[in-house]
Coordinates of C-alpha atoms in Angstrom, one line a residue:
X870 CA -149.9 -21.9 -78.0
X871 CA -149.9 -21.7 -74.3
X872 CA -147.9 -18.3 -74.7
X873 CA -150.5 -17.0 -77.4
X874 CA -152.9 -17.6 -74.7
X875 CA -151.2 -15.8 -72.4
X876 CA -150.5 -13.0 -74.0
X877 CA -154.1 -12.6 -74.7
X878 CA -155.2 -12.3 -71.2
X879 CA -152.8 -9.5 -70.8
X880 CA -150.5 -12.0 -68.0
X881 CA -147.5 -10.8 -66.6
X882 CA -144.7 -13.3 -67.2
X883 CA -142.3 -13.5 -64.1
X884 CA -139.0 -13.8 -64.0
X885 CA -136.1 -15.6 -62.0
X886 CA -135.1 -12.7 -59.5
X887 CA -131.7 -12.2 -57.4
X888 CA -133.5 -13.7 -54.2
X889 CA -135.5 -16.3 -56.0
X890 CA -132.7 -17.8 -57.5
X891 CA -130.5 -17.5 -54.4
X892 CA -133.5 -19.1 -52.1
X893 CA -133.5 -22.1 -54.7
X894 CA -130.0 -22.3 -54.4
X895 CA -129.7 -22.7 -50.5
X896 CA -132.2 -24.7 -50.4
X897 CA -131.3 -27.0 -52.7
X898 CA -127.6 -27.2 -51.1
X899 CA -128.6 -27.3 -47.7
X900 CA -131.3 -29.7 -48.2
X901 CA -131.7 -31.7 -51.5
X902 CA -127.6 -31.9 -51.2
X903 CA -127.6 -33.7 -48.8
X904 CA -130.3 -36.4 -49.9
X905 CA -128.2 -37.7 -52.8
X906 CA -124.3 -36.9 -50.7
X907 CA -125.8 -39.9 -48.2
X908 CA -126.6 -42.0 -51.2
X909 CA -123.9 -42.5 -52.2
X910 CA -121.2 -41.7 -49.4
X911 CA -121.1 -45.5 -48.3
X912 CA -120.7 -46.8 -51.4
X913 CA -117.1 -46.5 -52.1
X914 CA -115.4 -47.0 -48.3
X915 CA -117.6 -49.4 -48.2
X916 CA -114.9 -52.5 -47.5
X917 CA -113.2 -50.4 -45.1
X918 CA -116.2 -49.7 -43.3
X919 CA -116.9 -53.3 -42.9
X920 CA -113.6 -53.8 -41.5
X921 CA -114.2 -51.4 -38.7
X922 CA -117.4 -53.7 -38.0
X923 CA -115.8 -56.7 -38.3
X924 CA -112.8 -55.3 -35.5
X925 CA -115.3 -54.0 -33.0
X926 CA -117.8 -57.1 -33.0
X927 CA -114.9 -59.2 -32.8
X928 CA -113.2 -57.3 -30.0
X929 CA -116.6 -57.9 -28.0
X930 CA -118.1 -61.0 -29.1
X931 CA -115.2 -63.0 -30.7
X932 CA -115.4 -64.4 -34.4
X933 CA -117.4 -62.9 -36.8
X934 CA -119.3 -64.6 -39.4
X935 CA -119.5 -63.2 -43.0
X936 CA -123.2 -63.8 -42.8
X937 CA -123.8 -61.4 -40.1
X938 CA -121.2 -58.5 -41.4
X939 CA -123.3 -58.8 -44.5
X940 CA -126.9 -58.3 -42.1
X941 CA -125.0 -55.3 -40.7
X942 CA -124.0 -53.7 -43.8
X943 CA -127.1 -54.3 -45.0
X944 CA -129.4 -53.0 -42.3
X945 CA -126.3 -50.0 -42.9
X946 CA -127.4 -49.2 -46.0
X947 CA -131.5 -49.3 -45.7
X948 CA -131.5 -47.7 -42.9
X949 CA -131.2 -44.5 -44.9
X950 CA -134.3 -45.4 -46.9
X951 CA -136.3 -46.4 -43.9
X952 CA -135.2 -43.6 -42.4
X953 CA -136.7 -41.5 -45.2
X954 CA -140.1 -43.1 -45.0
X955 CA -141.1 -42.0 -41.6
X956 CA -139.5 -38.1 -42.7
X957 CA -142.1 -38.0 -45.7
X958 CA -145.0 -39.5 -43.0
X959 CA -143.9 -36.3 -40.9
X960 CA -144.2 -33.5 -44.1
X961 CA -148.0 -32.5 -43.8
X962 CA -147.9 -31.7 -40.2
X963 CA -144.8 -30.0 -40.0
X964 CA -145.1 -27.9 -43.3
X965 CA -149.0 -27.4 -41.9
X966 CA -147.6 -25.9 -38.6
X967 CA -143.6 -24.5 -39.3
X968 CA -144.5 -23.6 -43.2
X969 CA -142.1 -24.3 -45.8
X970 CA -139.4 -22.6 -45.0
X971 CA -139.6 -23.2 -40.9
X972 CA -139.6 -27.3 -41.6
X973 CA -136.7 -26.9 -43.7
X974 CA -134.9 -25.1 -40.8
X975 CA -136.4 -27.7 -38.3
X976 CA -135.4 -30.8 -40.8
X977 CA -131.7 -29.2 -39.9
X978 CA -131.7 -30.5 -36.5
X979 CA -131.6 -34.4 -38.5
X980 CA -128.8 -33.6 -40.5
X981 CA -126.5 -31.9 -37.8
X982 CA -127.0 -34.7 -35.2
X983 CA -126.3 -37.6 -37.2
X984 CA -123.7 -36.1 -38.8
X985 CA -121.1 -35.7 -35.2
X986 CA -122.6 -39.1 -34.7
X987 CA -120.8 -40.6 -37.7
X988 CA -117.9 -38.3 -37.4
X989 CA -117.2 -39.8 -34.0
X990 CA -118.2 -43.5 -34.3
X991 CA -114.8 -44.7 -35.1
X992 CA -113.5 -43.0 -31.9
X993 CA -116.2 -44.4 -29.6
X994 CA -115.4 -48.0 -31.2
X995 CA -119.6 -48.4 -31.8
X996 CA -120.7 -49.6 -35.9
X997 CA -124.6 -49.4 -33.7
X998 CA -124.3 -45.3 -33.9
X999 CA -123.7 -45.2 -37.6
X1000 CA -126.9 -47.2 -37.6
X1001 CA -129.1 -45.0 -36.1
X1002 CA -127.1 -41.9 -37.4
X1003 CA -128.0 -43.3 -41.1
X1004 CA -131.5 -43.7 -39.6
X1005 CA -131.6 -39.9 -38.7
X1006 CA -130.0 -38.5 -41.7
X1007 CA -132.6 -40.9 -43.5
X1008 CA -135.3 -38.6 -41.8
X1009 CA -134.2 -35.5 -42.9
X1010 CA -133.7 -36.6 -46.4
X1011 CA -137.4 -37.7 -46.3
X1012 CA -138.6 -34.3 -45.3
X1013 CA -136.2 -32.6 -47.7
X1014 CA -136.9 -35.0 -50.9
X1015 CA -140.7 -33.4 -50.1
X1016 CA -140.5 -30.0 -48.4
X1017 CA -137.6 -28.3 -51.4
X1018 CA -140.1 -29.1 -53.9
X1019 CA -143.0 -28.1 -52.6
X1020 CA -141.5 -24.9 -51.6
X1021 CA -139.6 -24.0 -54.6
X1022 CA -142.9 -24.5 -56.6
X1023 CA -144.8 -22.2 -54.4
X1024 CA -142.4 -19.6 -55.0
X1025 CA -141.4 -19.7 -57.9
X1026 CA -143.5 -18.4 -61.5
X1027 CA -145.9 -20.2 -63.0
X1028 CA -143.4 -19.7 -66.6
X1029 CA -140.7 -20.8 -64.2
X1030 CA -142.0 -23.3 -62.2
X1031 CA -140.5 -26.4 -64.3
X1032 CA -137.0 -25.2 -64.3
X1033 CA -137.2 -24.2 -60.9
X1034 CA -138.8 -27.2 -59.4
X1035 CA -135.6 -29.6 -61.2
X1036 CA -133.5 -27.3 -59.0
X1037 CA -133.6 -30.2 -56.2
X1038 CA -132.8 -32.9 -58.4
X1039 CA -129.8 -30.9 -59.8
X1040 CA -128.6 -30.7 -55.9
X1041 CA -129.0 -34.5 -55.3
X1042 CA -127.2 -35.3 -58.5
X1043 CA -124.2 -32.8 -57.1
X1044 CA -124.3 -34.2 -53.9
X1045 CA -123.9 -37.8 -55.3
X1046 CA -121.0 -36.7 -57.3
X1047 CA -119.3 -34.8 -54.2
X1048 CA -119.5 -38.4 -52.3
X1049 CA -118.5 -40.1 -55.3
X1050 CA -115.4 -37.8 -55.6
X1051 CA -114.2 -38.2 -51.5
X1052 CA -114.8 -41.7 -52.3
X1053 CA -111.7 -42.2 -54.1
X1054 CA -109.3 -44.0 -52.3
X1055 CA -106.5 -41.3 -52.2
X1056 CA -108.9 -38.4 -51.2
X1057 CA -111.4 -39.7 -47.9
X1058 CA -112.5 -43.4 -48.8
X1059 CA -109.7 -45.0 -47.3
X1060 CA -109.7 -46.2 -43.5
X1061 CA -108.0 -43.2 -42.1
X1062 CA -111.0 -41.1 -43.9
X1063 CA -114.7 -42.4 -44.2
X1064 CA -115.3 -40.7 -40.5
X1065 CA -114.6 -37.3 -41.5
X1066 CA -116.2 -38.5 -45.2
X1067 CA -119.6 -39.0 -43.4
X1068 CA -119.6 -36.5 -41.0
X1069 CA -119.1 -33.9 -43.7
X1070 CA -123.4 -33.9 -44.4
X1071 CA -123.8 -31.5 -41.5
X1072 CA -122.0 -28.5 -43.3
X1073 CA -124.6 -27.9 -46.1
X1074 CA -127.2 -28.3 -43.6
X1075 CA -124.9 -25.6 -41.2
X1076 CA -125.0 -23.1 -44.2
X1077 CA -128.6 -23.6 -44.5
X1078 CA -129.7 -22.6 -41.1
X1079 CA -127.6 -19.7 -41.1
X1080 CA -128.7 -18.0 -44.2
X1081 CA -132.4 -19.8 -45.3
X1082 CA -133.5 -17.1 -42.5
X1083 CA -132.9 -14.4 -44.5
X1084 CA -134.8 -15.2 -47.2
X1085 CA -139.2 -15.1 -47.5
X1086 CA -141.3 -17.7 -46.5
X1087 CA -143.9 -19.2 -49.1
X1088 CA -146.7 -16.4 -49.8
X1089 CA -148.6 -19.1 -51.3
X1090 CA -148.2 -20.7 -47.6
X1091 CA -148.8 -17.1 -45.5
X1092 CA -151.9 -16.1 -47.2
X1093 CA -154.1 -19.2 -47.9
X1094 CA -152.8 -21.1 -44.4
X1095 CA -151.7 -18.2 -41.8
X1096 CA -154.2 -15.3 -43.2
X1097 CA -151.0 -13.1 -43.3
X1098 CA -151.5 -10.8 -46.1
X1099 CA -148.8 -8.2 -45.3
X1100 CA -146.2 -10.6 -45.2
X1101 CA -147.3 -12.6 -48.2
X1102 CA -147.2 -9.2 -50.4
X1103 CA -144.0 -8.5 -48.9
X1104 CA -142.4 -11.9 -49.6
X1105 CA -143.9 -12.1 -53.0
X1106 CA -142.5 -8.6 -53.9
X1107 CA -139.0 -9.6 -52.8
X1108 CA -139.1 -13.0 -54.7
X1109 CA -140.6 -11.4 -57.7
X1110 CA -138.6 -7.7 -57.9
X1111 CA -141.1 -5.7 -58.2
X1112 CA -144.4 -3.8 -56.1
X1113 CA -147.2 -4.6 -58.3
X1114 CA -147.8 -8.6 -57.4
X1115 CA -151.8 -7.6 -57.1
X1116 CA -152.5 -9.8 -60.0
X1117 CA -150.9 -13.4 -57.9
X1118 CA -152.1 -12.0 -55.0
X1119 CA -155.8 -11.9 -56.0
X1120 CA -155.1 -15.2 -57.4
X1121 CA -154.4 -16.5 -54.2
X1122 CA -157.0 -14.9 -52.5
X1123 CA -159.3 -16.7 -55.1
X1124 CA -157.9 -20.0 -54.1
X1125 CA -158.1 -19.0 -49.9
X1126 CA -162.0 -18.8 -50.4
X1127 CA -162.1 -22.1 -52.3
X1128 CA -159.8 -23.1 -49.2
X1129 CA -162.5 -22.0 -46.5
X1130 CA -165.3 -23.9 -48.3
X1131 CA -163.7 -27.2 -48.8
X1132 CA -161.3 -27.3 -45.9
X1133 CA -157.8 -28.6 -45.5
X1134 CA -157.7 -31.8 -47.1
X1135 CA -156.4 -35.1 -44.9
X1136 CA -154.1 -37.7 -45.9
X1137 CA -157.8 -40.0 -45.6
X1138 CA -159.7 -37.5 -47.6
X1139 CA -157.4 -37.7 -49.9
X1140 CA -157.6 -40.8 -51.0
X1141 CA -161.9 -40.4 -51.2
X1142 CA -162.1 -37.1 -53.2
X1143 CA -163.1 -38.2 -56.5
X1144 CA -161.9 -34.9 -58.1
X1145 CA -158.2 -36.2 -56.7
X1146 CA -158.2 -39.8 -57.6
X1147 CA -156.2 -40.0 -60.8
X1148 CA -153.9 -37.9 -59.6
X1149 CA -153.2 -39.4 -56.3
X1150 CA -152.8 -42.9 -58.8
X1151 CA -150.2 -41.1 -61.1
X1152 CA -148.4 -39.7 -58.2
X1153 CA -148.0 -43.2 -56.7
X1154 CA -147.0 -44.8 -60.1
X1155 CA -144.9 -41.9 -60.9
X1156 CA -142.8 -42.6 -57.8
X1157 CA -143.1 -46.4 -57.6
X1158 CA -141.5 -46.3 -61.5
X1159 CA -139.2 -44.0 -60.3
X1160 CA -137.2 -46.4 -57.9
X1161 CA -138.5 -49.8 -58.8
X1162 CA -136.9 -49.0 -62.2
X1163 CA -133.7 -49.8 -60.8
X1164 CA -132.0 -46.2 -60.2
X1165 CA -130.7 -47.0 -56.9
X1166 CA -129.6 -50.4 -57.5
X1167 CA -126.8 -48.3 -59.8
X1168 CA -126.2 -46.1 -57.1
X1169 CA -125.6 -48.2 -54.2
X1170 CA -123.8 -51.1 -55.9
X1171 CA -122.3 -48.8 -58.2
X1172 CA -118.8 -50.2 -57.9
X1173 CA -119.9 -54.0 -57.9
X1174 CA -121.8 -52.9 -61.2
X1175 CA -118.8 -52.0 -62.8
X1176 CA -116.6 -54.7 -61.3
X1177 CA -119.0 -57.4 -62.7
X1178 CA -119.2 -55.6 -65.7
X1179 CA -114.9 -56.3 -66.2
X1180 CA -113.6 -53.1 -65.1
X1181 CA -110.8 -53.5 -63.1
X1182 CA -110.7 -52.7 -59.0
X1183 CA -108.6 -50.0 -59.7
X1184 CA -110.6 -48.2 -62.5
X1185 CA -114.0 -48.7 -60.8
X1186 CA -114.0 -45.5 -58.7
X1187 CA -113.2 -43.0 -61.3
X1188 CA -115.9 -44.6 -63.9
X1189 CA -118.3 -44.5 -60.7
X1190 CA -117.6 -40.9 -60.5
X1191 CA -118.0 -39.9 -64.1
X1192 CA -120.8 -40.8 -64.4
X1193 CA -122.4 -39.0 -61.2
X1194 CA -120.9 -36.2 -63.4
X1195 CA -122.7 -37.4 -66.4
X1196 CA -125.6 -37.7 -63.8
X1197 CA -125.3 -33.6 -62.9
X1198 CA -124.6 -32.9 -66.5
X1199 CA -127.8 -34.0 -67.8
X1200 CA -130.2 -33.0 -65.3
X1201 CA -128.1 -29.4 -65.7
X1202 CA -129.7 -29.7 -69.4
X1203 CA -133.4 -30.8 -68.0
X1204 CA -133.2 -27.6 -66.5
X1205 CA -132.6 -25.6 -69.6
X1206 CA -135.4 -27.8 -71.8
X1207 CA -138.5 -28.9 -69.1
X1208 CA -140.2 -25.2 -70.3
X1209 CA -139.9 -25.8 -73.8
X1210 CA -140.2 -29.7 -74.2
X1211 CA -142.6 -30.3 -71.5
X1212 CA -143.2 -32.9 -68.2
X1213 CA -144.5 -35.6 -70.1
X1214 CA -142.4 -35.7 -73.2
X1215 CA -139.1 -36.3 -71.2
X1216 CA -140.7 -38.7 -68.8
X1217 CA -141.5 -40.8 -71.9
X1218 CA -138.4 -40.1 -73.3
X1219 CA -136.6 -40.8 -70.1
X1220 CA -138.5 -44.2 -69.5
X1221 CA -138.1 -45.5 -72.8
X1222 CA -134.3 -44.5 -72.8
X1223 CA -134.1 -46.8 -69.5
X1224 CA -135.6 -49.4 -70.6
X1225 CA -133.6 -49.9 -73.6
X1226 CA -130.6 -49.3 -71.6
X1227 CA -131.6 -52.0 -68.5
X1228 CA -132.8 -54.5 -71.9
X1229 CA -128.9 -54.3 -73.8
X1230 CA -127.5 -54.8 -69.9
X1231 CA -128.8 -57.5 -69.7
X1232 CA -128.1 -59.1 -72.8
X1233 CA -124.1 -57.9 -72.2
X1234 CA -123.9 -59.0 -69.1
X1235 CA -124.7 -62.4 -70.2
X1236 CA -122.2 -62.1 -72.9
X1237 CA -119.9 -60.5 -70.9
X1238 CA -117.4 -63.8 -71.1
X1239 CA -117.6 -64.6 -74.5
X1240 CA -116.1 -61.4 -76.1
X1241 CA -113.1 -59.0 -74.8
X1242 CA -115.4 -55.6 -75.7
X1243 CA -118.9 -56.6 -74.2
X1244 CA -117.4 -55.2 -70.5
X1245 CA -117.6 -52.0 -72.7
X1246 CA -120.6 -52.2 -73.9
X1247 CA -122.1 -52.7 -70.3
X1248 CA -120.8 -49.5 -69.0
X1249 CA -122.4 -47.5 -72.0
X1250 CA -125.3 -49.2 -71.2
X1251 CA -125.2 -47.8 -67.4
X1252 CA -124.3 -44.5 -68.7
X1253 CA -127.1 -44.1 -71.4
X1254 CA -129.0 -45.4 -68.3
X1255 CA -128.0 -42.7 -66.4
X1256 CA -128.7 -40.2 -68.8
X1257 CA -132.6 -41.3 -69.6
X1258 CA -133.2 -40.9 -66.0
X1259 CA -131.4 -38.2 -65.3
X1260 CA -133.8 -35.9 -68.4
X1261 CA -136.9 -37.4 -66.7
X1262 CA -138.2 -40.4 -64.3
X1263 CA -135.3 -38.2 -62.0
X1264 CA -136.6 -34.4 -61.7
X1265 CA -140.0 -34.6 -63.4
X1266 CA -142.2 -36.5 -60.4
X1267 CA -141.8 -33.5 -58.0
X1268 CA -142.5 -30.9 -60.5
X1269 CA -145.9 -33.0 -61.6
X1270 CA -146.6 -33.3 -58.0
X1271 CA -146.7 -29.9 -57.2
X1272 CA -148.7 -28.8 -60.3
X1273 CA -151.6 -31.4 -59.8
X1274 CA -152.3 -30.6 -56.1
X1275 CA -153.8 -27.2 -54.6
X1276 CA -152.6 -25.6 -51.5
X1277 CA -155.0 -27.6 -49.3
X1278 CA -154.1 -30.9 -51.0
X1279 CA -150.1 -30.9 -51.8
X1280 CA -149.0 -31.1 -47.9
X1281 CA -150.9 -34.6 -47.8
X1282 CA -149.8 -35.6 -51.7
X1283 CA -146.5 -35.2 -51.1
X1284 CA -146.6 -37.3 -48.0
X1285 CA -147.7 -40.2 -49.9
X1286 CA -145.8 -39.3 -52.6
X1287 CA -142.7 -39.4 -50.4
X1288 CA -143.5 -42.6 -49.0
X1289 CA -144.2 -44.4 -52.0
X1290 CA -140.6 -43.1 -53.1
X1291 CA -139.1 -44.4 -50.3
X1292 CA -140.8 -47.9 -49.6
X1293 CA -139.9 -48.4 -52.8
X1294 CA -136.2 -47.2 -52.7
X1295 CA -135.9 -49.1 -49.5
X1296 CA -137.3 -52.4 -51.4
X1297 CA -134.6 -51.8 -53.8
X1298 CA -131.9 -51.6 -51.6
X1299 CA -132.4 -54.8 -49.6
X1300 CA -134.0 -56.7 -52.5
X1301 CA -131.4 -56.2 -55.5
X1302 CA -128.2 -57.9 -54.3
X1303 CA -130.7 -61.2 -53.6
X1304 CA -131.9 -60.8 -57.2
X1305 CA -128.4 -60.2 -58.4
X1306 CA -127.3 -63.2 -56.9
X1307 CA -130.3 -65.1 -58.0
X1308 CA -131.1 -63.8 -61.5
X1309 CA -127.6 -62.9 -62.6
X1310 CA -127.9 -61.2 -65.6
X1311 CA -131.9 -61.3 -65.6
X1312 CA -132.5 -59.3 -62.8
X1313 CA -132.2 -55.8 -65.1
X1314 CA -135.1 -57.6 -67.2
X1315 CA -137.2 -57.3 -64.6
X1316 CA -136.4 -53.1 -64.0
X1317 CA -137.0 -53.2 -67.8
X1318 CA -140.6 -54.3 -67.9
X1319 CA -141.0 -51.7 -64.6
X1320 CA -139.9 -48.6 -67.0
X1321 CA -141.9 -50.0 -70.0
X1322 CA -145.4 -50.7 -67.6
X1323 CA -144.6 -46.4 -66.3
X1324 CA -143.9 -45.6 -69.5
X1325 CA -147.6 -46.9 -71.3
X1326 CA -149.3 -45.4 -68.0
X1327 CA -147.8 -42.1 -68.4
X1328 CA -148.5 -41.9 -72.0
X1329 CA -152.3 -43.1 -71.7
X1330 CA -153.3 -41.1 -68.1
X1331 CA -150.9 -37.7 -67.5
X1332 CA -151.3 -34.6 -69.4
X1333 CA -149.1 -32.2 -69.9
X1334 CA -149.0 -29.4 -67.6
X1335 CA -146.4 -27.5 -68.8
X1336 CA -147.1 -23.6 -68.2
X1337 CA -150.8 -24.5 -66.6
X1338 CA -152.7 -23.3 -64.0
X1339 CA -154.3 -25.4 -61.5
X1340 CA -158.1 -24.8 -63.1
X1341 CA -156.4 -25.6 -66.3
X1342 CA -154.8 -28.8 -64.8
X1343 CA -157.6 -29.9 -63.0
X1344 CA -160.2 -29.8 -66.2
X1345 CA -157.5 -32.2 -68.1
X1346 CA -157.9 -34.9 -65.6
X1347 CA -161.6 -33.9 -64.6
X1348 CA -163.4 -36.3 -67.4
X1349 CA -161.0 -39.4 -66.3
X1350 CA -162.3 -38.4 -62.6
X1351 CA -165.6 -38.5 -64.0
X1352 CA -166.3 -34.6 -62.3
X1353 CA -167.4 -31.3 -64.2
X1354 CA -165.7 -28.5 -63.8
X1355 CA -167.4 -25.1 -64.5
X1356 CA -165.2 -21.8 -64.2
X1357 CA -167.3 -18.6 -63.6
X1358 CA -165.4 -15.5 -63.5
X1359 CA -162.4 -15.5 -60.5
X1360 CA -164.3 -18.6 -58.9
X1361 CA -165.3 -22.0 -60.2
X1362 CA -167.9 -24.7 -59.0
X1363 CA -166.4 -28.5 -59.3
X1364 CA -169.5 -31.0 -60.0
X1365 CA -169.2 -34.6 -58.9
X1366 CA -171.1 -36.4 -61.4
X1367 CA -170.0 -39.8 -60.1
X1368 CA -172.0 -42.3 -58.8
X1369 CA -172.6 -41.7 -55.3
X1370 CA -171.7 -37.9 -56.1
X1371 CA -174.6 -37.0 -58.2
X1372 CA -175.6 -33.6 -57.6
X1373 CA -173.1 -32.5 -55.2
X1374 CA -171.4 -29.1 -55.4
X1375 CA -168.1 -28.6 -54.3
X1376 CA -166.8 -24.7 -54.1
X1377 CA -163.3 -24.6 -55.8
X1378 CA -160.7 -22.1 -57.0
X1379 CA -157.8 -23.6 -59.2
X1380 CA -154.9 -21.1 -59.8

């Protein structure tokens, strides 16, 4: 239908060009790479890493107790999620003033550092600079979880602009499976290894900040913010092969005027403009169901997963990494099916896939002693898991982000978005192995009823918005925001007709 309509307005379809697929693809390396790499690169050295804690505290302070190596390791591991809440409070202001591209470059500066950090720490004889370091590398996982999305979306087609905007996800998935795979005991997760393992996240974002230069800033971002129209034709003819990119130009130049009248929108303003509200809410759900669904419970306890599931020591590293490649596999295939299936569709599917999957967990787990096959059965379960979130709850959240918000609004939405991801990744992190403890079995139950509650929100509030434009997208949440929309001609008028509102006129230009 949508490419009926399409055709009828005489639209030019684009197409996935040399340097827009090579822009996506260093920035997804040297960026989104390195989000999910220092997921999971912890995760397997993990008792050798302890060790080195336990040696140096006890070489400076005398006995150890288990209690406190466990308070380390912990404040270890959420570091990196903390960290990545204060880089998504930092997005608007940097992508305001560097742009897309130039914050990506900056965010460099966060991955470099903390990576000789961690390469030396062993060598200085200090756990407290593997601390901070995961801190750091936290903060430029924050800005890049945010600022790849944003700018791949900006570039990229509007026919396109699904596939394009997974591209991130699809990095995060390899660079879990890359940590996953130096994990094993006989490659770098051994005690002679997990230095160089962790110091490694500074190459990507090396190869990023010697080649991302090369390539075009967002037009979307020169025109509207910077009033540079000779560079934003010149960067959208590279990105889109050709000289005749009038048609998005004048498109843009629609939505720069709509810009002027209404102003850059605040992170405060965002959360008053009516015309905004449900999209701010299903961007914060969308997140929140994201993490609290229990994604990164399975990535950072992977091993103890498996172990408690009845796989032997031994085994547990190599079914850890296949399915990280299971993981990349799947999110290879959301790629290929987002444009034809749609957002929505695969976030329902995704959901309800998950919570099945975290249900029959549970139920194994508890019957995990009774029969010799149930430890079986539990690892399907985390790999059907894995696969429902990988088609969905995974990519689909940054994609629906961008779409929802215009230029003057997405700088701000992604910054809550990003820290809604994070709080809630961070909760995750510290909370699960008390509920694992405490609940046993049960404590999957509870990430069930999370996926199933996203799941009924999604189907009753978002829209699709596959292949949509941003009028088009704004007019299928306007009734639920209680606002009239009127398009006239290249420019449209956006009513509030909410209480409070009544009779106030907006100027507004959706793409």
């Amino acid at each position: 239908m949508d490419e009926e309509v399409n055709m009828k307005k005489g639209e030019r379809k684009g197409k996935v060009t040399l340097i827009l697929a090579a822009a996506s693809l260093i920035a997804g390396f040297g960026s989104s790479f390195q989000y999910g790499y220092n997921v999971a690169v912890v995760n397997s050295p993990a008792p050798e890493m302890q060790q080195f804690y336990r040696r140096i505290y006890v070489d400076r302070y005398g006995p150890m107790s288990d209690n406190l190596l466990t308070l380390l390791w912990s404040v270890t591991v959420s570091m990196y999620p903390l960290g990545g809440f204060f880089g998504s409070l930092m997005v608007a202001p940097l992508v305001n003033k560097f742009g897309r591209k130039g914050t990506l470059l900056f965010n460099n500066i966060f991955s470099i550092v903390p990576a000789i950090m961690m390469g030396v720490s062993e060598v200085a004889g200090s756990f407290e600079i593997i601390i901070v370091a995961r801190f750091l590398v936290g903060i430029c996982a924050g800005l890049s979880s945010n600022v790849v999305p944003m700018y791949l979306g900006e570039i990229a087609p509007k026919n396109y602009r699904g596939a394009v905007g997974i591209v991130p996800q699809l990095f995060i998935t390899v660079g879990i499976l890359v940590a996953q795979i130096f994990g094993i005991r006989s490659i770098l997760g051994n005690k002679e290894g997990w230095p160089i393992m962790l110091g490694l996240t500074g190459i990507p974002a090396a190869i990023e900040l010697l080649l991302l230069p090369f390539f075009p800033e967002s037009p979307r971002y020169m025109l509207i913010q910077k009033g540079d129209e000779k560079t934003a034709r010149k960067g959208l003819q590279r990105l889109r092969g050709c000289e005749d990119v009038d048609e998005e130009l004048c498109e843009m130049r629609a939505e720069e005027q709509s810009e002027r009248a209404e102003g850059r929108l605040s992170l405060l303003n965002l959360f008053t403009f009516r015309s905004l509200r449900w999209q701010l809410l299903s961007v914060i759900f969308m997140n929140m169901g994201q993490q609290l669904s229990g994604v990164n419970a399975i990535y950072y306890y992977a091993d103890s997963i498996y172990s408690s599931a009845g796989v032997s020591e031994d085994h547990v590293q190599y079914v850890t990494v296949g399915t990280g490649a299971v993981n990349v596999f799947m999110t290879i295939t959301a790629v290929f099916i987002v444009e034809k299936s749609g957002r929505k569709l695969l976030l329902l599917i995704g959901f309800g896939i998950c919570c099945a999957a975290c249900v029959i967990l549970t139920i194994a787990l508890y019957f995990q002693t009774t029969l010799d096959w149930i430890p079986y059965v539990s690892i399907v379960c985390v790999i059907v898991y894995v696969i429902g979130h990988a088609i969905g709850p995974s990519p689909i959240p940054t994609v629906i982000t961008t779409e929802m918000f215009r230029q003057s609004s997405r700088p701000a939405a992604f910054m809550v978005a990003g820290s809604v991801h994070w709080l809630s990744n961070f909760t995750v992190g510290l909370v699960f192995p008390f509920l694992e403890r405490g609940l046993g079995p049960y404590s999957f139950i509870i990430f069930a009823c999370i996926c199933l509650a996203t799941l009924i929100y999604i189907w009753i509030v978002i829209p699709e918005t596959k292949n949509k434009t941003f009028l088009e997208t704004s007019k299928l949440f306007a009734q639920r925001n209680k606002v009239e929309i009127m398009a006239e001609a290249s420019d449209s008028k956006m009513k509030e007709t909410g209480e409070g509102n009544r009779g106030q006129e907006i100027s507004s230009t959706f793409l």
